Amino acid sequence: MKYMLLIQSASNPEELDAATAADGSTFSDWVSYDRTIRDSGVHVSGESLADLTTATTVRVSPSGERLITDGPFAETREVLGGYYVIDVPDLDVALDWAARCPGARGGGSVVVRPVANFDA
Amino acid sequence: MPGEDASTGGGPTSSVASSVEAVFREERGLLLAALVRRFGDLDLAEEVTSEAIEAALVHWPVDGVPARPGAWLLTTARRRAVDRLRRDRSAAVRLALLQAEAERAPAVPPPDVAGDLPDERLQLFFTCAHPALSAEDRTALTLRCLAGLGTPEVARAFLVPPATMAQRIVRAKRKIREARIPFRTPGPDELPDRLPGVLQVVYSVFTEGYAASAGTDLQRADLAEEAIRLARLLRRLLPTQREVAGLLALLLLIHARRDARTGPHGELVLLDDQDRGRWDRAMIEEGRALVRVALTGGPPGVYAVQAAIAALHDEAADVATTDWPQVVALYDVLYALAPSPVVALNRAVAVAMRDGPEAGIALLDELAGEARLRGHHPYHVARAELLRRMGRLPEAARAYRRALELAGTEPERAHLRRVLAALSPPGISG
């Protein structure tokens, strides 16, 4: 069963309490998590996303007109920073990988969503 | 589910029907858990459980009740499940997989010596109380799958229309299936994280029954008794977990006072005024023995400490001779384990009993800024009570009126109106 782990980081780190802010992940935490998840055989895919300031939004109107806008900017409390897709037996295993992800700490969160399976 | 209404028919089959009901009530959870384990599908398990009951209603009046009714129901339900999966083309692959898994799996464990069905209910407890489900869904699923209540009964328990509850249960089961929430008992390393969730479900069933949050009945004893049944079951399934003993102890020690808690006209009677002769002594003794288990062999958990407090009340002849210093000390322990404004409120009341109302009021005033207490009527009742004892009657009346605005059940409101009326002499309004 495939699950996507959507890694959300806090968009306003300055609003965090001191203990949470100090619990943030380091680069070496990420390197080590990434190596573990790839070596474990559950890894399907995963990318980290460039900064939100580089994002562009596209909408197409009913008449076919393209509407291109800068952003979105961080209006919400959390911003998608990257994802993993993993293939594991059940939700408990997926939640376990999410809990070990450095992105779940320091005010961030990881949303776990099953990947829809239209063949079932 | 047609099977659930089977006992209402009467007539020549009624004795068999009621025996089916008894089996159903006793063993529905066992049957369901065993089928869920075998087929990994809660919907399928529920459907074939009902079908097996219906089959029993047809066959047992003719052939007699089998020697091992639970095993008969399980075999029947299993056959129905396999038939359904065969008919369903998309499930054929899954059935093949299940069969392959069953062949790989070690031999079937010997059935529970006490009954004729293996007991797989612990897994079902953990699935129903899975943290990936909402709190309401956990309680609803637990009542349905483990207490064996039908959807209309669960809906009544939560004072929502049956259609609303049916939708909620469908949605929760869909999440279990589609997000693949597993049917498994957490390992020893996960248990400290997962057990509190299961205990919380049972406790919330109890509190819902003990003090209905809305409506005209003060307590719905049937829900409180369901919670005690569930806690007893958990205690059997997890005999070494001391917090399970603590939870069961707490429920018994509170429920022991049920008869004294309401007056002849259904009105609320507070702990101070209860006729302690009407407390259930046997239940108190059972609870006290469990408190000792829960407090022995390591640092106590939150249920053990609350049970110990309840035991101190149950052991005292009256309010005056209650061991208030010990109650305060236990609230200190509880606050260290689980700090919350509600625990601080209860501690303040105990301090008032130990040191006098002035000391209690000082602590309550410190809590006045707590958002969670502002709309919590027991806070205002406690303040009103202490102010009354100090002779500050206009302030007491104001606090009682605030509590009256917030109280949920009619008996509680009636009680507050009586106290308020006694406070102000006729003709004078405060």
Coordinates of C-alpha atoms in Angstrom, one line a residue:
Chain A
M1 CA 0.0 0.0 0.0
K2 CA 1.4 3.4 -1.0
Y3 CA 1.3 6.4 1.2
M4 CA 2.5 10.0 0.5
L5 CA 4.1 11.8 3.4
L6 CA 3.6 15.5 2.9
I7 CA 6.2 17.4 4.8
Q8 CA 4.8 20.7 6.1
S9 CA 7.1 23.2 7.7
A10 CA 5.9 26.0 10.0
S11 CA 5.7 29.2 8.0
N12 CA 6.1 31.5 11.0
P13 CA 9.0 30.0 13.0
E14 CA 9.1 33.1 15.1
E15 CA 5.7 32.3 16.6
L16 CA 6.9 29.0 18.0
D17 CA 7.7 28.5 21.7
A18 CA 11.3 28.2 22.6
A19 CA 11.3 24.5 23.2
T20 CA 9.7 23.7 19.9
A21 CA 11.9 26.1 17.9
A22 CA 15.0 24.5 19.5
D23 CA 13.8 21.1 18.5
G24 CA 14.2 21.9 14.8
S25 CA 16.0 19.4 12.5
T26 CA 19.6 19.8 11.2
F27 CA 20.9 19.0 7.8
S28 CA 22.5 15.9 9.1
D29 CA 19.1 14.7 10.5
W30 CA 17.7 14.9 7.0
V31 CA 20.7 13.1 5.4
S32 CA 20.4 10.3 7.9
Y33 CA 16.6 10.0 7.5
D34 CA 16.8 10.0 3.8
R35 CA 19.5 7.3 3.8
T36 CA 17.5 5.1 6.2
I37 CA 14.2 5.4 4.2
R38 CA 16.0 4.6 0.9
D39 CA 18.0 1.6 2.4
S40 CA 14.9 0.2 4.1
G41 CA 13.3 -0.7 0.7
V42 CA 10.0 1.2 1.4
H43 CA 11.1 4.3 -0.7
V44 CA 9.1 4.8 -3.9
S45 CA 9.9 8.5 -4.6
G46 CA 10.5 11.7 -2.9
E47 CA 11.6 15.3 -3.5
S48 CA 12.2 18.4 -1.5
L49 CA 10.7 21.6 -2.9
A50 CA 12.5 24.9 -3.5
D51 CA 11.5 27.9 -1.4
L52 CA 7.8 29.0 -1.6
T53 CA 8.9 32.4 -2.9
T54 CA 9.7 30.7 -6.2
A55 CA 6.2 29.2 -6.6
T56 CA 3.8 30.2 -9.4
T57 CA 0.1 29.4 -9.6
V58 CA -1.7 28.5 -12.8
R59 CA -5.5 28.6 -13.3
V60 CA -7.5 28.2 -16.5
S61 CA -10.8 29.9 -16.8
P62 CA -13.9 28.3 -18.6
S63 CA -13.0 30.2 -21.7
G64 CA -9.5 28.7 -21.8
E65 CA -7.7 31.8 -20.6
R66 CA -4.6 31.2 -18.5
L67 CA -4.3 33.0 -15.3
I68 CA -0.8 33.0 -14.0
T69 CA 0.0 34.5 -10.5
D70 CA 3.0 34.8 -8.4
G71 CA 2.8 32.7 -5.2
P72 CA 1.0 31.4 -3.2
F73 CA 2.7 33.0 -0.3
A74 CA 2.7 31.6 3.1
E75 CA -0.8 32.7 4.3
T76 CA -1.5 29.4 6.0
R77 CA 0.3 28.2 9.1
E78 CA 2.2 25.5 7.3
V79 CA 3.9 25.2 3.9
L80 CA 4.6 22.1 1.9
G81 CA 8.3 21.6 1.8
G82 CA 8.7 18.2 0.3
Y83 CA 7.3 14.7 0.1
Y84 CA 8.0 11.0 0.2
V85 CA 6.0 8.2 -1.3
I86 CA 6.5 4.9 0.5
D87 CA 5.2 1.4 0.1
V88 CA 4.4 -0.2 3.4
P89 CA 1.9 -2.8 4.7
D90 CA -0.4 -0.6 6.7
L91 CA -1.1 2.8 8.2
D92 CA 0.8 2.1 11.4
V93 CA 4.0 1.5 9.5
A94 CA 3.4 4.7 7.5
L95 CA 2.7 6.7 10.7
D96 CA 5.9 5.3 12.1
W97 CA 8.0 6.6 9.2
A98 CA 6.2 9.9 9.5
A99 CA 7.0 10.2 13.2
R100 CA 10.7 9.5 12.4
C101 CA 10.8 12.2 9.8
P102 CA 12.8 15.3 10.9
G103 CA 10.1 17.4 9.2
A104 CA 7.6 16.4 12.0
R105 CA 9.6 18.3 14.6
G106 CA 10.3 21.9 15.3
G107 CA 6.8 23.1 14.7
G108 CA 6.5 21.2 11.4
S109 CA 4.1 18.3 10.6
V110 CA 3.8 15.4 8.3
V111 CA 0.4 14.6 6.7
V112 CA 0.0 10.9 5.8
R113 CA -2.3 10.2 2.8
P114 CA -2.9 6.9 1.2
V115 CA -2.3 6.9 -2.6
A116 CA -5.6 6.1 -4.4
N117 CA -5.6 2.7 -6.0
F118 CA -8.0 2.5 -8.9
D119 CA -7.1 -1.1 -9.8
A120 CA -8.4 -2.5 -6.5
Chain B
M1 CA -29.5 -5.1 10.9
P2 CA -32.4 -7.6 11.0
G3 CA -30.7 -9.9 13.5
E4 CA -30.8 -7.3 16.2
D5 CA -34.6 -7.1 16.4
A6 CA -35.0 -10.9 16.6
S7 CA -36.2 -11.1 20.2
T8 CA -39.2 -8.8 19.8
G9 CA -41.3 -11.4 18.0
G10 CA -42.6 -13.6 20.8
G11 CA -44.5 -16.8 20.0
P12 CA -43.1 -20.3 20.0
T13 CA -39.6 -19.3 18.8
S14 CA -39.2 -16.6 21.4
S15 CA -37.2 -18.7 23.9
V16 CA -34.8 -19.7 21.2
A17 CA -34.8 -16.1 19.9
S18 CA -33.9 -14.8 23.4
S19 CA -31.1 -17.4 23.7
V20 CA -29.8 -16.2 20.4
E21 CA -29.9 -12.7 21.7
A22 CA -28.0 -13.8 24.7
V23 CA -25.3 -15.5 22.6
F24 CA -25.3 -12.5 20.3
R25 CA -24.9 -10.1 23.2
E26 CA -22.2 -12.2 24.9
E27 CA -20.3 -13.3 21.9
R28 CA -21.0 -10.8 19.1
G29 CA -17.7 -9.1 19.8
L30 CA -15.8 -12.4 19.9
L31 CA -17.3 -13.4 16.6
L32 CA -16.7 -10.1 15.0
A33 CA -13.1 -9.9 16.2
A34 CA -12.3 -13.5 15.0
L35 CA -13.8 -12.7 11.5
V36 CA -12.0 -9.4 11.2
R37 CA -8.8 -11.2 12.0
R38 CA -9.5 -13.8 9.3
F39 CA -10.8 -11.5 6.6
G40 CA -9.3 -8.1 7.5
D41 CA -12.6 -6.4 6.6
L42 CA -14.8 -4.9 9.2
D43 CA -17.9 -4.5 6.9
L44 CA -17.7 -8.0 5.7
A45 CA -17.2 -9.3 9.3
E46 CA -20.3 -7.3 10.5
E47 CA -22.5 -8.5 7.6
V48 CA -21.7 -12.2 8.0
T49 CA -22.0 -11.9 11.8
S50 CA -25.6 -10.8 11.3
E51 CA -26.2 -13.5 8.7
A52 CA -24.9 -16.2 11.0
I53 CA -27.3 -15.0 13.7
E54 CA -30.2 -15.1 11.2
A55 CA -29.2 -18.6 10.2
A56 CA -29.2 -19.6 13.9
L57 CA -32.7 -18.3 14.2
V58 CA -33.8 -20.5 11.3
H59 CA -31.9 -23.7 12.3
W60 CA -31.8 -23.7 16.1
P61 CA -35.6 -23.9 16.6
V62 CA -35.6 -27.0 14.3
D63 CA -32.3 -28.7 15.2
G64 CA -31.9 -27.4 18.7
V65 CA -29.2 -25.1 20.1
P66 CA -25.8 -26.6 19.3
A67 CA -23.4 -27.7 22.1
R68 CA -20.9 -25.1 21.0
P69 CA -23.0 -22.2 19.8
G70 CA -20.1 -19.8 19.4
A71 CA -18.2 -22.2 17.2
W72 CA -21.3 -22.9 15.2
L73 CA -21.8 -19.2 14.6
L74 CA -18.1 -18.7 13.7
T75 CA -18.2 -21.6 11.2
T76 CA -21.4 -20.4 9.6
A77 CA -20.2 -16.8 9.4
R78 CA -16.8 -17.9 7.9
R79 CA -18.6 -19.9 5.2
R80 CA -20.8 -17.0 4.3
A81 CA -17.8 -14.7 4.1
V82 CA -16.0 -17.1 1.7
D83 CA -19.1 -17.3 -0.4
R84 CA -19.4 -13.6 -0.6
L85 CA -15.8 -13.2 -1.6
R86 CA -16.2 -15.8 -4.3
R87 CA -19.2 -14.1 -5.8
D88 CA -17.4 -10.8 -5.8
R89 CA -14.9 -11.1 -8.7
S90 CA -12.7 -8.2 -7.5
A91 CA -12.3 -9.9 -4.2
A92 CA -11.2 -13.2 -5.7
V93 CA -7.5 -12.1 -5.7
R94 CA -7.9 -11.0 -2.1
L95 CA -9.4 -14.4 -1.2
A96 CA -6.4 -16.2 -2.8
L97 CA -4.1 -14.0 -0.9
L98 CA -5.9 -14.7 2.4
Q99 CA -5.7 -18.4 1.7
A100 CA -2.0 -18.2 1.0
E101 CA -1.5 -16.2 4.2
A102 CA -3.6 -18.7 6.2
E103 CA -1.4 -21.5 4.8
R104 CA 1.8 -19.7 5.8
A105 CA 0.5 -18.8 9.2
P106 CA 1.2 -21.1 12.1
A107 CA -1.4 -23.5 13.2
V108 CA -4.6 -22.0 14.6
P109 CA -4.1 -21.3 18.4
P110 CA -6.2 -23.5 20.7
P111 CA -9.5 -21.8 21.4
D112 CA -9.9 -19.9 24.7
V113 CA -10.5 -22.6 27.4
A114 CA -13.3 -20.6 28.9
G115 CA -15.4 -20.4 25.7
D116 CA -15.7 -22.0 22.3
L117 CA -14.3 -19.0 20.4
P118 CA -10.8 -17.6 20.3
D119 CA -10.6 -14.2 21.9
E120 CA -9.2 -11.7 19.3
R121 CA -11.0 -8.7 20.8
L122 CA -7.9 -6.9 22.0
Q123 CA -6.9 -6.2 18.4
L124 CA -10.3 -4.8 17.7
F125 CA -10.1 -2.5 20.7
F126 CA -6.9 -1.0 19.3
T127 CA -8.3 -0.6 15.8
C128 CA -11.5 1.0 17.1
A129 CA -9.5 3.4 19.3
H130 CA -6.8 4.1 16.7
P131 CA -5.4 7.6 17.0
A132 CA -6.0 8.2 13.2
L133 CA -9.8 8.2 13.9
S134 CA -11.6 11.1 15.5
A135 CA -12.5 10.8 19.2
E136 CA -16.2 10.5 18.5
D137 CA -15.6 7.8 15.9
R138 CA -13.4 5.8 18.3
T139 CA -16.2 5.8 20.9
A140 CA -18.9 5.0 18.4
L141 CA -17.0 2.1 16.8
T142 CA -16.0 0.7 20.2
L143 CA -19.6 0.7 21.4
R144 CA -20.7 -0.9 18.2
C145 CA -18.0 -3.5 17.7
L146 CA -17.1 -4.4 21.3
A147 CA -20.1 -3.5 23.4
G148 CA -22.3 -5.0 20.6
L149 CA -24.7 -2.0 20.5
G150 CA -26.6 -1.5 17.3
T151 CA -26.3 1.8 15.4
P152 CA -29.7 3.2 16.8
E153 CA -28.5 2.5 20.4
V154 CA -25.1 4.2 19.7
A155 CA -27.0 7.1 18.3
R156 CA -29.2 7.3 21.4
A157 CA -26.1 7.2 23.6
F158 CA -24.8 10.3 21.9
L159 CA -28.2 12.0 21.5
V160 CA -27.8 12.2 17.7
P161 CA -30.2 11.0 15.0
P162 CA -29.6 7.4 13.9
A163 CA -28.9 8.6 10.4
T164 CA -26.1 10.9 11.6
M165 CA -24.6 8.1 13.6
A166 CA -24.9 5.6 10.7
Q167 CA -23.0 8.1 8.5
R168 CA -20.3 8.6 11.1
I169 CA -19.8 4.8 11.4
V170 CA -19.7 4.3 7.6
R171 CA -17.1 7.1 7.3
A172 CA -15.0 5.7 10.1
K173 CA -15.1 2.2 8.6
R174 CA -14.2 3.6 5.2
K175 CA -11.1 5.2 6.7
I176 CA -10.1 2.0 8.4
R177 CA -10.4 0.2 5.1
E178 CA -9.0 2.8 2.7
A179 CA -6.2 4.1 4.8
R180 CA -5.5 0.5 5.9
I181 CA -5.6 1.0 9.6
P182 CA -4.4 -2.5 10.7
F183 CA -6.1 -5.0 13.0
R184 CA -3.3 -5.7 15.3
T185 CA -2.3 -5.4 19.0
P186 CA 0.6 -2.9 19.4
G187 CA 3.9 -4.4 20.5
P188 CA 5.2 -3.8 24.1
D189 CA 7.2 -0.8 22.8
E190 CA 4.1 0.9 21.3
L191 CA 1.7 0.1 24.1
P192 CA 2.6 3.1 26.3
D193 CA 1.6 5.3 23.4
R194 CA -1.5 3.4 22.4
L195 CA -3.1 2.1 25.6
P196 CA -4.1 5.6 26.9
G197 CA -6.3 6.0 23.7
V198 CA -8.2 2.8 24.4
L199 CA -8.7 3.7 28.1
Q200 CA -9.8 7.2 27.1
V201 CA -12.6 5.7 24.9
V202 CA -13.9 3.5 27.8
Y203 CA -13.7 6.4 30.2
S204 CA -15.6 8.8 27.9
V205 CA -18.3 6.2 27.5
F206 CA -18.6 6.1 31.3
T207 CA -18.6 9.9 31.8
E208 CA -21.2 10.2 29.0
G209 CA -23.4 7.8 31.0
Y210 CA -22.6 9.2 34.4
A211 CA -23.4 12.8 33.7
A212 CA -25.2 13.1 30.5
S213 CA -24.0 16.4 29.0
A214 CA -27.4 17.3 27.8
G215 CA -31.0 16.2 28.2
T216 CA -33.4 15.5 31.0
D217 CA -31.9 12.3 32.6
L218 CA -29.1 12.9 35.0
Q219 CA -27.4 9.7 34.4
R220 CA -27.8 7.0 31.8
A221 CA -26.7 4.0 33.9
D222 CA -26.8 1.7 30.9
L223 CA -23.9 3.5 29.3
A224 CA -22.0 3.6 32.5
E225 CA -22.5 -0.2 32.8
E226 CA -21.4 -0.7 29.2
A227 CA -18.2 1.2 30.1
I228 CA -17.7 -1.1 33.2
R229 CA -18.2 -4.2 31.0
L230 CA -15.6 -2.9 28.5
A231 CA -13.2 -2.1 31.3
R232 CA -13.7 -5.6 32.8
L233 CA -13.0 -7.1 29.4
L234 CA -9.8 -5.0 28.9
R235 CA -8.7 -6.1 32.4
R236 CA -9.1 -9.7 31.3
L237 CA -7.3 -9.1 28.0
L238 CA -4.4 -7.0 29.6
P239 CA -4.1 -8.4 33.1
T240 CA -0.6 -7.0 33.7
Q241 CA -1.4 -3.4 32.7
R242 CA -1.9 -1.5 36.0
E243 CA -3.6 1.5 34.4
V244 CA -6.3 -0.9 33.2
A245 CA -6.9 -2.0 36.8
G246 CA -6.8 1.7 37.7
L247 CA -9.5 2.6 35.2
L248 CA -11.8 -0.3 36.2
A249 CA -11.3 0.7 39.9
L250 CA -12.2 4.3 39.1
L251 CA -15.4 3.4 37.3
L252 CA -16.5 1.0 40.0
L253 CA -15.7 3.4 42.9
I254 CA -17.8 6.2 41.2
H255 CA -20.6 3.9 40.0
A256 CA -21.0 2.5 43.5
R257 CA -22.7 5.8 44.4
R258 CA -25.2 5.7 41.6
D259 CA -28.3 5.0 43.7
A260 CA -27.5 7.8 46.2
R261 CA -26.8 10.3 43.5
T262 CA -30.4 11.0 42.6
G263 CA -33.4 11.7 44.9
P264 CA -36.9 10.1 44.6
H265 CA -37.9 12.6 41.9
G266 CA -34.7 12.2 39.8
E267 CA -33.1 15.3 41.4
L268 CA -29.4 15.6 41.8
V269 CA -27.9 14.8 45.2
L270 CA -24.4 16.0 45.8
L271 CA -21.7 14.0 47.5
D272 CA -22.1 16.0 50.8
D273 CA -25.8 15.1 51.1
Q274 CA -25.8 11.5 49.8
D275 CA -27.2 8.7 51.9
R276 CA -23.9 6.7 52.1
G277 CA -25.9 3.7 53.2
R278 CA -27.2 3.4 49.7
W279 CA -23.7 3.1 48.2
D280 CA -22.9 -0.3 46.7
R281 CA -20.5 -1.8 49.3
A282 CA -19.6 -4.9 47.1
M283 CA -18.6 -2.6 44.2
I284 CA -16.6 -0.4 46.5
E285 CA -14.7 -3.4 47.9
E286 CA -14.0 -4.6 44.4
G287 CA -12.8 -1.1 43.4
R288 CA -10.5 -0.8 46.5
A289 CA -8.8 -4.1 45.8
L290 CA -8.1 -3.0 42.2
V291 CA -6.7 0.4 43.4
R292 CA -4.2 -1.6 45.4
V293 CA -3.2 -3.5 42.3
A294 CA -3.0 -0.2 40.3
L295 CA -0.8 1.5 42.8
T296 CA 1.6 -1.3 43.4
G297 CA 4.8 -1.9 41.5
G298 CA 5.9 1.5 40.0
P299 CA 4.9 5.1 39.6
P300 CA 1.0 5.4 39.5
G301 CA -0.9 6.4 36.3
V302 CA -3.6 9.0 36.1
Y303 CA -6.5 6.5 36.5
A304 CA -4.9 4.8 39.5
V305 CA -4.5 8.2 41.3
Q306 CA -8.1 9.3 40.5
A307 CA -9.3 5.9 41.7
A308 CA -7.4 6.4 44.9
I309 CA -9.1 9.7 45.4
A310 CA -12.5 8.1 44.7
A311 CA -11.7 5.4 47.2
L312 CA -11.0 7.9 50.0
H313 CA -14.5 9.4 49.5
D314 CA -16.0 5.9 49.4
E315 CA -14.3 4.9 52.6
A316 CA -15.3 7.9 54.6
A317 CA -18.5 7.9 56.8
D318 CA -19.2 11.5 55.9
V319 CA -17.7 14.6 54.3
A320 CA -16.3 15.9 57.6
T321 CA -14.3 12.7 58.3
T322 CA -13.0 12.3 54.8
D323 CA -9.2 12.3 54.8
W324 CA -8.9 15.7 53.0
P325 CA -5.1 16.1 53.5
Q326 CA -4.6 12.8 51.7
V327 CA -7.1 13.9 49.0
V328 CA -5.1 17.1 48.5
A329 CA -1.8 15.1 48.3
L330 CA -3.3 12.8 45.6
Y331 CA -4.5 15.8 43.6
D332 CA -0.9 17.1 43.8
V333 CA 0.3 13.8 42.4
L334 CA -2.4 13.9 39.7
Y335 CA -1.5 17.5 38.8
A336 CA 2.1 16.6 38.4
L337 CA 1.1 13.7 36.0
A338 CA -1.5 15.5 34.0
P339 CA -1.7 19.3 34.7
S340 CA -5.0 20.7 33.7
P341 CA -7.3 23.5 35.0
V342 CA -10.0 21.0 35.9
V343 CA -7.5 19.1 38.2
A344 CA -6.5 22.4 39.7
L345 CA -10.2 23.2 40.4
N346 CA -10.7 19.8 42.1
R347 CA -7.6 20.4 44.2
A348 CA -8.8 23.8 45.2
V349 CA -12.1 22.3 46.5
A350 CA -10.1 19.7 48.5
V351 CA -7.9 22.5 49.9
A352 CA -11.1 24.3 51.0
M353 CA -12.2 21.2 52.9
R354 CA -8.8 20.9 54.5
D355 CA -8.0 24.5 55.3
G356 CA -11.4 26.4 55.1
P357 CA -13.3 28.2 52.3
E358 CA -11.0 31.3 52.3
A359 CA -8.0 29.1 51.2
G360 CA -10.2 27.5 48.5
I361 CA -11.5 30.8 47.2
A362 CA -7.9 32.2 46.9
L363 CA -7.0 29.2 44.7
L364 CA -10.2 29.5 42.6
D365 CA -9.6 33.2 42.0
E366 CA -6.1 32.4 40.7
L367 CA -7.8 30.1 38.1
A368 CA -10.3 32.7 37.1
G369 CA -8.4 33.5 33.9
E370 CA -8.4 29.9 32.6
A371 CA -10.4 29.8 29.4
R372 CA -11.4 26.2 29.9
L373 CA -13.0 27.0 33.3
R374 CA -14.9 30.1 32.3
G375 CA -17.6 28.0 30.6
H376 CA -17.3 25.0 33.0
H377 CA -20.2 25.1 35.4
P378 CA -18.5 23.0 38.2
Y379 CA -16.1 25.9 38.6
H380 CA -18.9 28.4 39.2
V381 CA -20.7 25.9 41.5
A382 CA -17.5 25.5 43.5
R383 CA -17.0 29.2 43.9
A384 CA -20.7 29.8 44.8
E385 CA -20.5 27.1 47.4
L386 CA -17.4 28.5 49.1
L387 CA -18.7 32.1 48.9
R388 CA -22.0 30.9 50.5
R389 CA -20.0 29.2 53.4
M390 CA -18.1 32.5 53.9
G391 CA -21.4 34.4 54.1
R392 CA -20.7 36.4 51.0
L393 CA -24.3 35.7 49.8
P394 CA -24.8 38.3 46.9
E395 CA -21.5 37.0 45.3
A396 CA -22.6 33.4 45.9
A397 CA -25.9 34.1 44.2
R398 CA -24.2 35.6 41.2
A399 CA -21.9 32.6 40.9
Y400 CA -24.9 30.2 41.2
R401 CA -26.7 32.1 38.4
R402 CA -23.6 31.9 36.2
A403 CA -23.5 28.1 36.8
L404 CA -27.2 27.8 36.1
E405 CA -26.6 29.4 32.6
L406 CA -24.0 26.8 31.9
A407 CA -25.3 23.6 33.4
G408 CA -26.3 20.9 30.8
T409 CA -28.8 18.6 32.4
E410 CA -32.2 19.5 33.7
P411 CA -31.6 17.8 37.1
E412 CA -28.5 19.9 37.6
R413 CA -30.3 23.1 36.7
A414 CA -33.2 22.2 39.1
H415 CA -30.7 21.6 41.9
L416 CA -29.0 25.0 41.3
R417 CA -32.4 26.7 41.2
R418 CA -33.3 25.1 44.6
V419 CA -30.0 26.3 46.1
L420 CA -30.4 29.7 44.7
A421 CA -34.0 30.0 46.0
A422 CA -32.8 29.0 49.5
L423 CA -30.0 31.6 49.4
S424 CA -32.2 34.7 48.9
P425 CA -35.2 35.3 51.3
P426 CA -38.5 35.6 49.5
G427 CA -39.1 39.1 48.0
I428 CA -35.4 40.0 47.9
S429 CA -33.6 39.5 44.6
G430 CA -29.8 39.7 44.6

